[in-house]
Short mmCIF file of C-alpha atoms (C1' of nucleotides) in Angstrom, two decimals:
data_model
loop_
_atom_site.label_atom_id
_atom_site.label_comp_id
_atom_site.label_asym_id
_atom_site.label_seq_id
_atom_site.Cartn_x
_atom_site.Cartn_y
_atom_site.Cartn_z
CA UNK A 49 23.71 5.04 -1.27
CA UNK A 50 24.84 6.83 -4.64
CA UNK A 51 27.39 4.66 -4.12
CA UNK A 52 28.96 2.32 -7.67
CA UNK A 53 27.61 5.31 -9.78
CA UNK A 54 29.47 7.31 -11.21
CA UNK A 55 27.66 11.09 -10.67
CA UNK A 56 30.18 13.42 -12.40
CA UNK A 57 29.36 11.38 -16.11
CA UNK A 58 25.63 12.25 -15.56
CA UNK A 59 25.80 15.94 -14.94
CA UNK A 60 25.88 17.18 -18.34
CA UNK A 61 23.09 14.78 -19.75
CA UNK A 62 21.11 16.02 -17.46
CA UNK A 63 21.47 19.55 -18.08
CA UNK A 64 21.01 19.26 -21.57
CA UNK A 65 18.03 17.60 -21.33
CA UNK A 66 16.34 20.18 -18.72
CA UNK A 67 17.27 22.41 -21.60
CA UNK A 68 15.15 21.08 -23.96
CA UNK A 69 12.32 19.98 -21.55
CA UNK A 70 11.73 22.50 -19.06
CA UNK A 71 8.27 23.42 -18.44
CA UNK A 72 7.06 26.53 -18.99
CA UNK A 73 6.30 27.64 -15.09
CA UNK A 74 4.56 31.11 -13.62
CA UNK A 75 7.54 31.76 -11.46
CA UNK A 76 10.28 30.64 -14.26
CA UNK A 77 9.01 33.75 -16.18
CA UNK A 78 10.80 36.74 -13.86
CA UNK A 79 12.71 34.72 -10.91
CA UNK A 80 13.42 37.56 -8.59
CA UNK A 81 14.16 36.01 -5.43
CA UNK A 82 10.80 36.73 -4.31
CA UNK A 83 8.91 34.91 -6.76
CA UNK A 84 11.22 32.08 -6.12
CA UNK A 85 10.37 32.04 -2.38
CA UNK A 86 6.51 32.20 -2.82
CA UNK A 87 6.54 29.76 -5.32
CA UNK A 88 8.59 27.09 -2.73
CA UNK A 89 6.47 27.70 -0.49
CA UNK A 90 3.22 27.21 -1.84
CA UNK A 91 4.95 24.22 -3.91
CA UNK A 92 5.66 22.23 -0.48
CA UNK A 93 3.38 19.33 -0.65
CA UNK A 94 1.42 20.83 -3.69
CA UNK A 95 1.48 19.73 -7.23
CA UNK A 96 3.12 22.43 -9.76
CA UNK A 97 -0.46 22.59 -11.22
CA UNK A 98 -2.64 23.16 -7.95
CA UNK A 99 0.22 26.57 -7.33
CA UNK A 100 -0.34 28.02 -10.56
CA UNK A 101 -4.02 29.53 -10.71
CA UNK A 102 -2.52 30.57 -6.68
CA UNK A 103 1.09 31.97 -7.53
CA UNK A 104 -0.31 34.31 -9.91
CA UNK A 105 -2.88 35.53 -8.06
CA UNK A 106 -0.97 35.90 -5.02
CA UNK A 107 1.75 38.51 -6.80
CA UNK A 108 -0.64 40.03 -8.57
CA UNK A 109 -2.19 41.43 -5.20
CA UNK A 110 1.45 41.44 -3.10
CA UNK A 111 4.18 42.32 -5.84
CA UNK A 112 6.71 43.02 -3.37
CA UNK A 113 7.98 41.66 0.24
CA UNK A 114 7.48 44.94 1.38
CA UNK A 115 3.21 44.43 0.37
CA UNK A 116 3.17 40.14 1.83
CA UNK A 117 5.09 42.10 5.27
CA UNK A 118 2.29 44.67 5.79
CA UNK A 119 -0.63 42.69 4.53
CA UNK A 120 -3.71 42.06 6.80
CA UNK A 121 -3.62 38.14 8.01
CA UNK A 122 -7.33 37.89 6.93
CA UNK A 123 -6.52 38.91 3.36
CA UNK A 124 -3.42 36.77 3.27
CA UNK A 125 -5.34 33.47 4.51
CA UNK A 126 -7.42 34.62 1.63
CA UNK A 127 -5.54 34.56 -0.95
CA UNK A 128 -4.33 31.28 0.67
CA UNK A 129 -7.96 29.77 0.98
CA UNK A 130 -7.86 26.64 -0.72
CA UNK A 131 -4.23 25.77 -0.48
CA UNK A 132 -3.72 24.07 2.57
CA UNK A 133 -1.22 24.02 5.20
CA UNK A 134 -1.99 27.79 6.10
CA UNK A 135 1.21 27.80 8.38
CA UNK A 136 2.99 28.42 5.46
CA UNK A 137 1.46 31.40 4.63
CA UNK A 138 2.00 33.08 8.37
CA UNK A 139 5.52 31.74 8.31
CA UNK A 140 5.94 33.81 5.24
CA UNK A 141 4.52 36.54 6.18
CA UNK A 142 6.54 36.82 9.62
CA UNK A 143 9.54 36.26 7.54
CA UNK A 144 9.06 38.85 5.08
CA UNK A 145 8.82 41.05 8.36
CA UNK A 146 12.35 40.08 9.13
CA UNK A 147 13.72 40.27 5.44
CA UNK A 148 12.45 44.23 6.04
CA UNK A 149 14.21 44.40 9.32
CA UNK A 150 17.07 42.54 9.38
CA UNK A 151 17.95 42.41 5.89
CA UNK A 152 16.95 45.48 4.20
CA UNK A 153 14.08 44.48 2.24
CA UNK A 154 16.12 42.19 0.31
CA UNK A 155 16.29 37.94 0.51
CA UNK A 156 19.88 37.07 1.90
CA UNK A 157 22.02 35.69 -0.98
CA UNK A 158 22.81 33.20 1.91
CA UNK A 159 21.87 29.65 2.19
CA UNK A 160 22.53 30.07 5.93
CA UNK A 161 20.93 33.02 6.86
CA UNK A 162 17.81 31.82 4.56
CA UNK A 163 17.22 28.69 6.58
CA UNK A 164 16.57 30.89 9.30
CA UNK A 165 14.05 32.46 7.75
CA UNK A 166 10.21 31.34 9.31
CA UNK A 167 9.06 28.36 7.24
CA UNK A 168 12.27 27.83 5.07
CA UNK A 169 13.96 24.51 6.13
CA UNK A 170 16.95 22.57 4.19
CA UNK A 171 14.81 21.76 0.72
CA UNK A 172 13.56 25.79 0.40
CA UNK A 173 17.16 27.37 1.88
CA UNK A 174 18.88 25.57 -1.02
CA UNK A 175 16.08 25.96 -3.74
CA UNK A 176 15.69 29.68 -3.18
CA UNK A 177 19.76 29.80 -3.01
CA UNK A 178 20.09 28.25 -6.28
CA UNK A 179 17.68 29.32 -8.26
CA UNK A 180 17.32 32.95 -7.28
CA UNK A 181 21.35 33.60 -6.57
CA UNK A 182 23.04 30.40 -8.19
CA UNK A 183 24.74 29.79 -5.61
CA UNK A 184 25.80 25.76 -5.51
CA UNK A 185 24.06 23.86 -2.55
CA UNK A 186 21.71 21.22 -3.02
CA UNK A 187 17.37 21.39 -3.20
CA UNK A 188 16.80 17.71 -1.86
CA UNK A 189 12.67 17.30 -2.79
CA UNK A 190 10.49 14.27 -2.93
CA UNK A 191 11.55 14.19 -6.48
CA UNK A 192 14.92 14.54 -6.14
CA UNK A 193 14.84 11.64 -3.43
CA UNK A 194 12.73 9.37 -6.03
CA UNK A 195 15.03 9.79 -8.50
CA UNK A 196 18.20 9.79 -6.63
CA UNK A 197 17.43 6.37 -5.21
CA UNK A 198 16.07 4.81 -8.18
CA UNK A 199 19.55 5.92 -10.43
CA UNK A 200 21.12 3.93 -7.65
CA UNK A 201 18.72 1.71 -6.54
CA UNK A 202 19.05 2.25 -2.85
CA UNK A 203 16.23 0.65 -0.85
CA UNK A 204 16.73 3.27 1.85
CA UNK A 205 13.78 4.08 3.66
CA UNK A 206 13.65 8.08 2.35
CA UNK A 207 11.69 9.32 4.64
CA UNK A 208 14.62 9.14 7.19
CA UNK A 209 15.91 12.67 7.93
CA UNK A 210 19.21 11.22 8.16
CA UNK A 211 19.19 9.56 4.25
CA UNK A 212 17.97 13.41 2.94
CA UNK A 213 21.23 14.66 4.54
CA UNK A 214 23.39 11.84 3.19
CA UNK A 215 21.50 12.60 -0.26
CA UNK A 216 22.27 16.62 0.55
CA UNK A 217 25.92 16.19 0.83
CA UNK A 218 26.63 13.55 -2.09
CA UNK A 219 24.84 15.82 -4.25
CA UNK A 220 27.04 18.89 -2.64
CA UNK A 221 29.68 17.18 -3.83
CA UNK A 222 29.01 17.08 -7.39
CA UNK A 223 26.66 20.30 -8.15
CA UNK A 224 28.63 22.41 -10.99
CA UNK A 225 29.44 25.44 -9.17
CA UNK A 226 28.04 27.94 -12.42
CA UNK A 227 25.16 25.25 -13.00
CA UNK A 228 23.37 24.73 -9.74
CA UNK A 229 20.18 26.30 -10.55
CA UNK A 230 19.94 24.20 -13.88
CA UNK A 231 21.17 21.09 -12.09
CA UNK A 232 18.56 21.70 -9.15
CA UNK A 233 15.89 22.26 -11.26
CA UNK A 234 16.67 19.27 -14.10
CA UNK A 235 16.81 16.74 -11.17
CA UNK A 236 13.49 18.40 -9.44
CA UNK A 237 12.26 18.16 -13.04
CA UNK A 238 12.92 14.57 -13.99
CA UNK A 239 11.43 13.29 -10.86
CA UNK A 240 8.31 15.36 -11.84
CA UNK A 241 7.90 14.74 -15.62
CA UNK A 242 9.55 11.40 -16.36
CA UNK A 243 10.78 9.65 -13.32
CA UNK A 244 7.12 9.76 -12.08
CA UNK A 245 5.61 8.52 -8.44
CA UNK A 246 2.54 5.83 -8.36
CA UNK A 247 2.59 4.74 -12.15
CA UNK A 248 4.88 3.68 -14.52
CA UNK A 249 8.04 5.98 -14.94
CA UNK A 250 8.97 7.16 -18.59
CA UNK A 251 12.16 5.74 -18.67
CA UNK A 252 12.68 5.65 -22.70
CA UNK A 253 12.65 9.44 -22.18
CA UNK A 254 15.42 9.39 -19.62
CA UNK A 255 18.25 10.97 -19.82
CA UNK A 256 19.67 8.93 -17.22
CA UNK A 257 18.76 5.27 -18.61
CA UNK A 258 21.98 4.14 -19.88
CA UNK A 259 22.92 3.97 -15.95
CA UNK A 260 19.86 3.89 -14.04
CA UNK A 261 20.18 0.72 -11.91
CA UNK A 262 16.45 0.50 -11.16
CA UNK A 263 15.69 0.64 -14.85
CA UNK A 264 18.78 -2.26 -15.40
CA UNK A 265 16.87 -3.85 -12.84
CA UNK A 266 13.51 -3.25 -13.83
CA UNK A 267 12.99 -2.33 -9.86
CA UNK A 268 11.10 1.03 -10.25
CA UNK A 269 7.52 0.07 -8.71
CA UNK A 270 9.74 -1.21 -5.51
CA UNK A 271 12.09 2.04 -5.42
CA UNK A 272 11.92 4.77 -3.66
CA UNK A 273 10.86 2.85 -0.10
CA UNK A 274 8.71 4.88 2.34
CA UNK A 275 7.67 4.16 5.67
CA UNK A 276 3.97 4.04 5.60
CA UNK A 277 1.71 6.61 7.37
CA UNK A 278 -0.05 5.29 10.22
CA UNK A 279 -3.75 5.31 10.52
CA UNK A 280 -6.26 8.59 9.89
CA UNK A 281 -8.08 9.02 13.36
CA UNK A 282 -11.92 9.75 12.36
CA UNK A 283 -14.01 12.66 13.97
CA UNK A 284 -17.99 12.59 13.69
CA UNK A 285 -18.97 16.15 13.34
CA UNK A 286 -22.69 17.99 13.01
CA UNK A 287 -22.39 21.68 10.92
CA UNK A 288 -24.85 24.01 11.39
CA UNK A 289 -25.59 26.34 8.95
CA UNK A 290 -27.65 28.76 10.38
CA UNK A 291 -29.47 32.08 9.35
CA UNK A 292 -31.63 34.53 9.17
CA UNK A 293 -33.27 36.52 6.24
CA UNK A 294 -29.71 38.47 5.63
CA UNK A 295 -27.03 36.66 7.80
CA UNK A 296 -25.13 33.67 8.82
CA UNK A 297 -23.73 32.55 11.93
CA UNK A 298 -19.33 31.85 11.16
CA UNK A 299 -16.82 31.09 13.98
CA UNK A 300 -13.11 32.10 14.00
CA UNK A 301 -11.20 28.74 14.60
CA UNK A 302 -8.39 29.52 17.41
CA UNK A 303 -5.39 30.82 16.54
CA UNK A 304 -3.11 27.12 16.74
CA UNK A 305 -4.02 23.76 15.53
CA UNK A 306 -6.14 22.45 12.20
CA UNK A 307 -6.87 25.30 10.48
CA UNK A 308 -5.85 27.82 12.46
CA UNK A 309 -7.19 31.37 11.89
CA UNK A 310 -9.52 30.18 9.27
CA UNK A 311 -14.33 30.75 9.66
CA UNK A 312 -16.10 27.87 10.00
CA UNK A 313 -19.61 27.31 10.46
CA UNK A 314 -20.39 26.33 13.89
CA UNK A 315 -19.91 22.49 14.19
CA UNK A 316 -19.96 20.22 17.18
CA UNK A 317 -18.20 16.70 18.11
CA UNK A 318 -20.89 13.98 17.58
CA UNK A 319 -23.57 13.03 14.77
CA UNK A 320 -26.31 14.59 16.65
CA UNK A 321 -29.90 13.52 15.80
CA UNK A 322 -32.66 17.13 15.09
CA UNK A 323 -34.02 16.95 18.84
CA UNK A 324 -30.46 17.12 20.08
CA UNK A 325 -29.46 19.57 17.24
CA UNK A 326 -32.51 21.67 18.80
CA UNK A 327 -31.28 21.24 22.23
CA UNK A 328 -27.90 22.71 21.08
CA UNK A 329 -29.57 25.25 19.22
CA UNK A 330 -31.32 26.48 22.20
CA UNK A 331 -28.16 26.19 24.23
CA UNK A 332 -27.17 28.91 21.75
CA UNK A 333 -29.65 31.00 22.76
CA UNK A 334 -30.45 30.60 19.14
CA UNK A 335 -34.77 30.21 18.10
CA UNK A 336 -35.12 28.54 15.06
CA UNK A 337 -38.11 28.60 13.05
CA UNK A 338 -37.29 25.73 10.40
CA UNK A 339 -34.52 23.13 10.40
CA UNK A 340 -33.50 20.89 7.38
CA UNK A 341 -31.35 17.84 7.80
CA UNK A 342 -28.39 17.61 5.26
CA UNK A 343 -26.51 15.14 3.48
CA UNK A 344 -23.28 13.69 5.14
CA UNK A 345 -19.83 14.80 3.89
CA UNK A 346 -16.49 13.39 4.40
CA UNK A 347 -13.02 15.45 4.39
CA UNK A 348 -9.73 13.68 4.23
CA UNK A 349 -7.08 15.41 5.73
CA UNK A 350 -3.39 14.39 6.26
CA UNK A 351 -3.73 12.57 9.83
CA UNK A 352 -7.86 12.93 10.30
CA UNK A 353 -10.80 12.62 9.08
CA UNK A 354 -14.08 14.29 9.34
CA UNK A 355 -17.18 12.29 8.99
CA UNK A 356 -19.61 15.13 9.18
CA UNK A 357 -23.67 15.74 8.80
CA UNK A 358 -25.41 19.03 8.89
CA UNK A 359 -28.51 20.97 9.77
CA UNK A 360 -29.51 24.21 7.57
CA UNK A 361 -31.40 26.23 10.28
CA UNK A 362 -33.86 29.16 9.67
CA UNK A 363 -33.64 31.37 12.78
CA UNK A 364 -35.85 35.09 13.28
CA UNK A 365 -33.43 37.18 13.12
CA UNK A 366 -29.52 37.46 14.03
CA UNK A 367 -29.34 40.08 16.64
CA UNK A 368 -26.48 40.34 19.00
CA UNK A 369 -23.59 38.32 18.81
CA UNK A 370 -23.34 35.35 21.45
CA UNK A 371 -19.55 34.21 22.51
CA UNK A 372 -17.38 33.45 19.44
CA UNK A 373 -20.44 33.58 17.43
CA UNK A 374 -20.49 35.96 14.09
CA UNK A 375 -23.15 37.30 11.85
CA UNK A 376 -22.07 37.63 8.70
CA UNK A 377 -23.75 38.82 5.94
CA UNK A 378 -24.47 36.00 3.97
CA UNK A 379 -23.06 37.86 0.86
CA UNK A 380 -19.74 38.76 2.60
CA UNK A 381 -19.33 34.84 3.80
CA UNK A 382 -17.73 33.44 0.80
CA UNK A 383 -16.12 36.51 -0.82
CA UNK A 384 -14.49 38.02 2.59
CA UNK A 385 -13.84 35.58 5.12
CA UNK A 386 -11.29 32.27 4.24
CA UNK A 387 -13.41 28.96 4.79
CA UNK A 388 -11.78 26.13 4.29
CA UNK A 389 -12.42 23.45 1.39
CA UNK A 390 -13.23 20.78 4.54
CA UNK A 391 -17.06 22.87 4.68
CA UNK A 392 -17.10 22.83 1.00
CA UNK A 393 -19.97 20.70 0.71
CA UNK A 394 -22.19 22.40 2.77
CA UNK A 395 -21.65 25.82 1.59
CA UNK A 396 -24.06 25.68 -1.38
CA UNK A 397 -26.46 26.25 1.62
CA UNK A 398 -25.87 29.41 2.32
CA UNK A 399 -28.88 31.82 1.32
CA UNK A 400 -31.08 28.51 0.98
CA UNK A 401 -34.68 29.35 1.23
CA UNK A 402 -36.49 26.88 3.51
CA UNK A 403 -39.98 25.71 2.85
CA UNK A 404 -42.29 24.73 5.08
CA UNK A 405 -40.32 21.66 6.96
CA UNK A 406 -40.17 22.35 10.61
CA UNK A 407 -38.91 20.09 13.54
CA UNK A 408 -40.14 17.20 11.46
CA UNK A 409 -39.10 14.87 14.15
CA UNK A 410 -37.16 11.79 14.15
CA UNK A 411 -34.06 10.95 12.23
"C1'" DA B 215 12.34 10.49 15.94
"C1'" DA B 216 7.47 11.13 15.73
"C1'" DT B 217 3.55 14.00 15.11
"C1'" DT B 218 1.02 17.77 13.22
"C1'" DC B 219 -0.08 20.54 9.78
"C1'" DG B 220 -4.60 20.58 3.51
"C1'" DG B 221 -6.15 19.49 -0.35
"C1'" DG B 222 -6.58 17.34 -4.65
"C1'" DG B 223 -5.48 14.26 -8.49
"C1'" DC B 224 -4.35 9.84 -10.01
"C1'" DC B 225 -4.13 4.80 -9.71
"C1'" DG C 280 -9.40 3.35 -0.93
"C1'" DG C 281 -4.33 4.37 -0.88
"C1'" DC C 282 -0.61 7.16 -2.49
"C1'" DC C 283 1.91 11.29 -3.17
"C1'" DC C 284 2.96 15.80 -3.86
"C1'" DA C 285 9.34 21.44 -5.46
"C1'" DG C 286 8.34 20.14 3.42
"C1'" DA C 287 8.65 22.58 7.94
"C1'" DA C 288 7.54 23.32 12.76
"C1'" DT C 289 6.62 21.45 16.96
"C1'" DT C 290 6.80 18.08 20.47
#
DNA sequence: AATTCGGGGCC
DNA sequence: GGCCCAGAATT
């Protein structure tokens, strides 16, 4: 692994270039522990400049632990709309619950008794750790990993659990014990500015180029190797946006799974043609007076994919509610209730005014 | 060890 | 279209 390179020489290069590189970051500006932990987690799987516009949002409206512990879920998602991976955010939230009740309101200066902490694994434990307490344990990232097995040029296949440990404790064994924040963040930082993924790494700006064995070798589109993903399974979907003069019909998705917690407009499995779209309408219990068909959409997620089409139905009026059916004032939609991005292309629809089409017929 | 969790930006 | 991102929880 790191093994023919010699770690303890490249320590105080690195430092000394994170000094004079660093990015100025949101959550660099006052790293209390808790800024450090929100940041992590909304940085897992998200690019430094997708968290920003979030990060400072997010402490604007919950400056403390104390606020994120007692907040209501529906204004957390909120704040979270957007993001992705909403676990994250309910994770956070039931952990900030047990920093007020097991810790006394404060983040354990403990790598230990941070990993188990809701939503904090090994990378977050030793990044919050570091950076917020200095204390020397490693923060092994997707950048860390890239550039860990490019210095070395280890072909190991890094999304292996056991190669991040093997990474974890060769980098244990060299972190300066007064430095580790620095070193953490210079090696997080490399990976992200210069030792870049999918094009062409900066290498003449390395401070690690003298030694780096996939620059010597001129191996860096083959290095770091990854296991690809398998297949995205595809789902046909039909969205209905329906409403009346004032409202619109939203559904709470159940509490586990895709989007958990999140509104939706009502949707069904299938790309249904307008006669069965009526049929389902009527299933509804719902009478609609026009119906438009709309263009198809497609949302990539991680391991799916939603192939979807979509009706914008005019019904009388939105009376009483119907199962896990909610009417929602169209105005309150969009500013109250989190929707995810996956609707976003249908929800320039809402407060359409329909002309005259009705049941056209046919496709 | 494999699968499930979002969304967007860049090749 | 594929890849990857300051990963973790669940199965």
């Amino acid at each position: 692994m790191i093994k023919n390179f010699p770690l303890e020489q490249t320590v105080k290069p690195l430092l000394e270039w994170f000094q004079n590189n660093a990015r100025t970051l949101p959550w660099r500006e006052n790293p209390t522990p808790y800024h450090v932990w929100v940041s992590e987690i909304m940085l897992q799987q998200t690019r430094v400049e997708a968290v920003k516009p979030y990060f400072e949002r997010f402490i604007k409206a919950l400056p403390e632990i104390s606020s994120l512990a007692e907040c209501e879920e529906e204004r957390l998602l909120k704040l979270w709309e957007g993001l992705g991976y909403y676990n994250r955010a309910r994770n956070m939230q039931e952990a900030a619950r047990t920093v007020i009740k097991e810790h006394g309101g404060q983040l354990p200066a403990d790598y230990e008794k941070l990993l188990k902490l809701k939503g904090v694994g090994h990378y977050t434990a030793g990044a919050i750790a570091s950076i917020a307490y200095g204390i020397p344990v490693p923060a092994v990232d997707g950048n860390v990993l890239r550039v860990i097995t490019r210095v070395s040029a280890d072909d190991s296949d890094i999304m292996k659990q056991s190669f991040r440990t093997k990474v974890e404790g060769a980098l244990q064994a060299i972190i300066p014990k007064d430095q580790a924040s620095p070193f953490n963040q210079a090696l997080m930082e490399l990976g992200a500015t210069v030792c870049l993924p999918g094009g062409a790494p900066q290498c003449d700006k390395c401070p690690w180029q003298d030694f780096c064995e996939a620059y010597r070798q001129d191996l860096w589109s083959e290095i770091p190797v990854k296991s690809k993903a398998k297949p995205r399974k595809i789902e046909e979907k039909t969205v209905f946006i329906i409403q009346d003069e004032e409202k619109i019909v939203l559904r709470k998705r159940p509490s586990r799974g895709l989007l958990a917690g999140l509104y939706e407009f009502p949707n069904i499995s299938g790309h249904l043609s307008e006669e069965e779209a009526l049929l389902w309408l009527k299933e509804q219990n719902l009478s609609p007076i026009r119906i438009r068909k709309l263009e198809p959409a497609k949302h990539i997620f991680s391991h799916v994919e939603w192939h979807m089409t979509g009706y914008v139905i005019r019904v009388d009026e939105l009376a009483e509610q119907k199962g896990n059916m909610m009417f929602v004032e169209q105005a309150e939609s969009e500013e109250r209730y989190p929707i995810p991005a996956a609707f976003g292309a249908y929800t320039k629809y809402i407060n359409i005014r329909l002309g005259n089409e009705k049941f056209s017929g046919g496709s």
